[in-house]
CSV table of C-alpha atoms in Angstrom, one decimal:
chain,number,residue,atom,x,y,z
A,127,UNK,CA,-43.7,23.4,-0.7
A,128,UNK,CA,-46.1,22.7,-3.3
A,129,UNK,CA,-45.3,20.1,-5.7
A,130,UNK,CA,-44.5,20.8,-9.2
A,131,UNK,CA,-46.3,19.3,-12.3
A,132,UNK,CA,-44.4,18.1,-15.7
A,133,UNK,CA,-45.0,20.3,-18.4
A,134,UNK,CA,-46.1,17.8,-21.6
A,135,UNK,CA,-42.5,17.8,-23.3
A,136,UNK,CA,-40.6,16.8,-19.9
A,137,UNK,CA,-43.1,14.1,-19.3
A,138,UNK,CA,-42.8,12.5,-22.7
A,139,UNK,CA,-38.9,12.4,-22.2
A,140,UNK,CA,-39.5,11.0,-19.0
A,141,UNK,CA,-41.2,8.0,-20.1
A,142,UNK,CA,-39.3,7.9,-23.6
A,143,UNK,CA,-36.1,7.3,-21.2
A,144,UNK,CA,-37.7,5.0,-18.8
A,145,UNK,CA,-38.4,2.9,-22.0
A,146,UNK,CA,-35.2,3.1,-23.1
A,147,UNK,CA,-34.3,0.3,-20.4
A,148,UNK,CA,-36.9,-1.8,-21.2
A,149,UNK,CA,-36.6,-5.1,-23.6
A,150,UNK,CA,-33.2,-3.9,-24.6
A,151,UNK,CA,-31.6,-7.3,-24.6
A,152,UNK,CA,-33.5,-10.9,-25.7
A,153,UNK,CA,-34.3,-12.4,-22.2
A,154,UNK,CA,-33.2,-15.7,-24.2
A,155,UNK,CA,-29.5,-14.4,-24.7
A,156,UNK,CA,-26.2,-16.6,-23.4
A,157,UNK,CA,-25.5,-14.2,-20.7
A,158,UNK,CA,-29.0,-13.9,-18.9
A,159,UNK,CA,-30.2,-18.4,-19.8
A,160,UNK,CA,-27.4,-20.8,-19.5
A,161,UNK,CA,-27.9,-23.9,-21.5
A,162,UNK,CA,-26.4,-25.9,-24.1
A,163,UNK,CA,-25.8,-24.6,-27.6
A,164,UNK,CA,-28.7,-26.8,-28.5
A,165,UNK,CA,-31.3,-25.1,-26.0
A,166,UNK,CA,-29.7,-21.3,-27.0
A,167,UNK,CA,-30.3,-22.2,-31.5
A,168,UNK,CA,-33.9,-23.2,-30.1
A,169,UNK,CA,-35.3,-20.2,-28.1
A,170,UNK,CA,-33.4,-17.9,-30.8
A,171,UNK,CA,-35.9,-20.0,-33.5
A,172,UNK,CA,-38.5,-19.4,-31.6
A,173,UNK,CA,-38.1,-16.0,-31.3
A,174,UNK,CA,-37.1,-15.5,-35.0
A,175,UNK,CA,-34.0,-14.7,-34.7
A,176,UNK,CA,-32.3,-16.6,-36.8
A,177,UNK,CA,-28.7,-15.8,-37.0
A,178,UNK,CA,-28.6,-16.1,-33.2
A,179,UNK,CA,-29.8,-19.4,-33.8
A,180,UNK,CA,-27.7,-20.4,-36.6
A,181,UNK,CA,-24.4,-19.7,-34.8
A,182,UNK,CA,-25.8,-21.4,-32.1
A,183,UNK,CA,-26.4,-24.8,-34.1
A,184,UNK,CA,-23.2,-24.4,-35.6
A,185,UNK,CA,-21.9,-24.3,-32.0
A,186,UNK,CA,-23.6,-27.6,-31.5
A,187,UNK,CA,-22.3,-29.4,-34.4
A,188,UNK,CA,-19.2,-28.6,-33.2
A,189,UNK,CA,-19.5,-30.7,-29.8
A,190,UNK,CA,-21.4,-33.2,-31.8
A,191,UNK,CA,-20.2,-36.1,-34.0
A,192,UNK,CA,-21.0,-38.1,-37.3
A,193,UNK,CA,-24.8,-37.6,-38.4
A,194,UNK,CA,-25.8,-36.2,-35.3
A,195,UNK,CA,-23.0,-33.1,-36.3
A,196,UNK,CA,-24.1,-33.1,-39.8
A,197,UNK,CA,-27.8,-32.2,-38.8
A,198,UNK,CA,-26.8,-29.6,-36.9
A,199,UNK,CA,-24.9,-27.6,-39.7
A,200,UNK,CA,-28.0,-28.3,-41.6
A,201,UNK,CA,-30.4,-26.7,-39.3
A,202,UNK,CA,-27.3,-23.9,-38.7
A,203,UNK,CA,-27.6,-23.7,-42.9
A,204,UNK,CA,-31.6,-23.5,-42.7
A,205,UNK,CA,-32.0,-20.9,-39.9
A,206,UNK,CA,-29.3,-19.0,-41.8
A,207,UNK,CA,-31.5,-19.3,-45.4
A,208,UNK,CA,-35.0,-18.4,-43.2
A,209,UNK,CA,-33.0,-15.1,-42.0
A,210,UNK,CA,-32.1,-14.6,-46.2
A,211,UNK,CA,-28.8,-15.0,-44.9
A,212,UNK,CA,-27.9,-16.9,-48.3
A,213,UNK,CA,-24.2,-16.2,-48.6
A,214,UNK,CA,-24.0,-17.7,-44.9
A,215,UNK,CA,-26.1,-20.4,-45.5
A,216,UNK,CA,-24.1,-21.3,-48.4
A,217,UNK,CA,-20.9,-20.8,-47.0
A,218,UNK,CA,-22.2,-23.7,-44.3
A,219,UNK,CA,-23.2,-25.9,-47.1
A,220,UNK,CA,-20.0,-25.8,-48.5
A,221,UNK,CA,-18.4,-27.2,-45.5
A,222,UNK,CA,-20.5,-30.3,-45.8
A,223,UNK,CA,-19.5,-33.5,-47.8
A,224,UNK,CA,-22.4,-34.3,-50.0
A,225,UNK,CA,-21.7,-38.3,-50.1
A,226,UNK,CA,-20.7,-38.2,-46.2
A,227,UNK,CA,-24.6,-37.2,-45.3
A,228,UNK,CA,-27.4,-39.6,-44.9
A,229,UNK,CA,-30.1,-39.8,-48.0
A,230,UNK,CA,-32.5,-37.3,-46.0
A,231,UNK,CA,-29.6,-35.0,-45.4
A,232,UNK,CA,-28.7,-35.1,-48.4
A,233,UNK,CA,-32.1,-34.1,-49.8
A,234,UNK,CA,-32.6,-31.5,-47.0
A,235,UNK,CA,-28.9,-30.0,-48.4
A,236,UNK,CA,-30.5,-30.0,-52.0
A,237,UNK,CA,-33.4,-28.0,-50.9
A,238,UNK,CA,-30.7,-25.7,-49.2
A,239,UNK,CA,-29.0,-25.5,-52.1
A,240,UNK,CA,-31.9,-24.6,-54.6
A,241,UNK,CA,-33.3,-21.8,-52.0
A,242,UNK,CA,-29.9,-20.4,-52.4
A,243,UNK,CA,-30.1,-20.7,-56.0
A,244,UNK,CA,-33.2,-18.9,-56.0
A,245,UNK,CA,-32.4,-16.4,-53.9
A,246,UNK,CA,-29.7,-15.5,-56.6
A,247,UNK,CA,-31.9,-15.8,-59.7
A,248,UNK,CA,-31.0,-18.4,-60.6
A,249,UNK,CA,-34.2,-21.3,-61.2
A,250,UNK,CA,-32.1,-23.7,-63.9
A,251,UNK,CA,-29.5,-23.8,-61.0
A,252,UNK,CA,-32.4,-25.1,-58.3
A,253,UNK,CA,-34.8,-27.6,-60.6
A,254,UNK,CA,-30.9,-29.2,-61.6
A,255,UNK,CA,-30.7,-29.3,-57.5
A,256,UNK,CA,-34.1,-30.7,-56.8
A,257,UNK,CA,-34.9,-34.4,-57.5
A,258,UNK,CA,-37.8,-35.1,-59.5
A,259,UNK,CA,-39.2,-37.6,-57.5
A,260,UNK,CA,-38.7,-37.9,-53.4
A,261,UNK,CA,-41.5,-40.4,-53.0
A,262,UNK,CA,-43.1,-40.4,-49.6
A,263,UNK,CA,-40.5,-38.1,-48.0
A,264,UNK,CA,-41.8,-35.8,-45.5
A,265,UNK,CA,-40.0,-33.0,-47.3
A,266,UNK,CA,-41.5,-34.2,-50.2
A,267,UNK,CA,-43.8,-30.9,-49.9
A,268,UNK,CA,-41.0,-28.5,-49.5
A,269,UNK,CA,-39.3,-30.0,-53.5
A,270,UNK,CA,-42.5,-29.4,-54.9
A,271,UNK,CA,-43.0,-26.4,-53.8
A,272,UNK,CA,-39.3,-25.0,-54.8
A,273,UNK,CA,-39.7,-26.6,-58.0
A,274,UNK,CA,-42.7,-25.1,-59.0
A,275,UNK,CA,-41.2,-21.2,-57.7
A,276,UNK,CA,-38.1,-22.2,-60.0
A,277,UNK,CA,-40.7,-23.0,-63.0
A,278,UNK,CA,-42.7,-20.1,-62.3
């Protein structure tokens, strides 16, 4: 018996469906990589998706305690802003006692807030957030720059 050829449509379903199967699920998701809450917020950073990643930090602060717990939410709050997930960023931010955080926290919770405030229109709201002079911090960069979108 001689064997049959694929007329043009069948073979593009053919490979449409064998395509279907392929890359269908991060390889970096918690069911195919075990690892710690930690290692999951990372790879999902890395591959830009950040609400993986912020749930994931979240997770960490959880098993985490004082400043160490504290960062985490902060880095759950800044993957969550990155993704323009503002009202979840927000939400995060608003679990976190201002005084309670150390003087970088607190200025990297500023910056939060003022990206937030932006995001909503709202640029009084963010240069009242931002201080006017962080001195040699290394996110000294990132106020000047938000300060400058809330001016312009």
């Amino acid at each position: 018996m001689k064997p049959r050829r694929l007329t043009p449509p069948a073979a593009l379903l053919l490979a449409a469906l064998a395509g279907c199967a392929v890359g269908s699920s991060p390889s970096y998701s918690d069911s195919t990589v075990s690892g710690s809450p930690l290692d999951t917020a990372q790879r999902a950073q890395a591959h830009k998706d950040n609400y993986r990643a912020a749930r994931a930090y979240e997770e960490a602060a959880m098993q985490a305690i004082g400043s160490q717990a504290y960062d985490y939410h902060l880095r759950a709050a800044e993957a969550a802003a990155d993704g323009n997930d503002y009202t979840y960023a927000s939400t995060i931010l608003d679990a976190l006692p201002l005084n309670g955080l150390e003087p970088e926290q607190q200025l990297r919770w500023r910056i939060l807030r003022a990206r937030v405030a932006l995001a909503r229109n709202d640029a009084a709201g963010a240069l009242h957030l931002l201080p006017d002079n962080v001195g040699a911090s290394p996110l000294a960069e990132r106020v000047l720059l938000l300060r400058g979108r809330a001016l312009f």
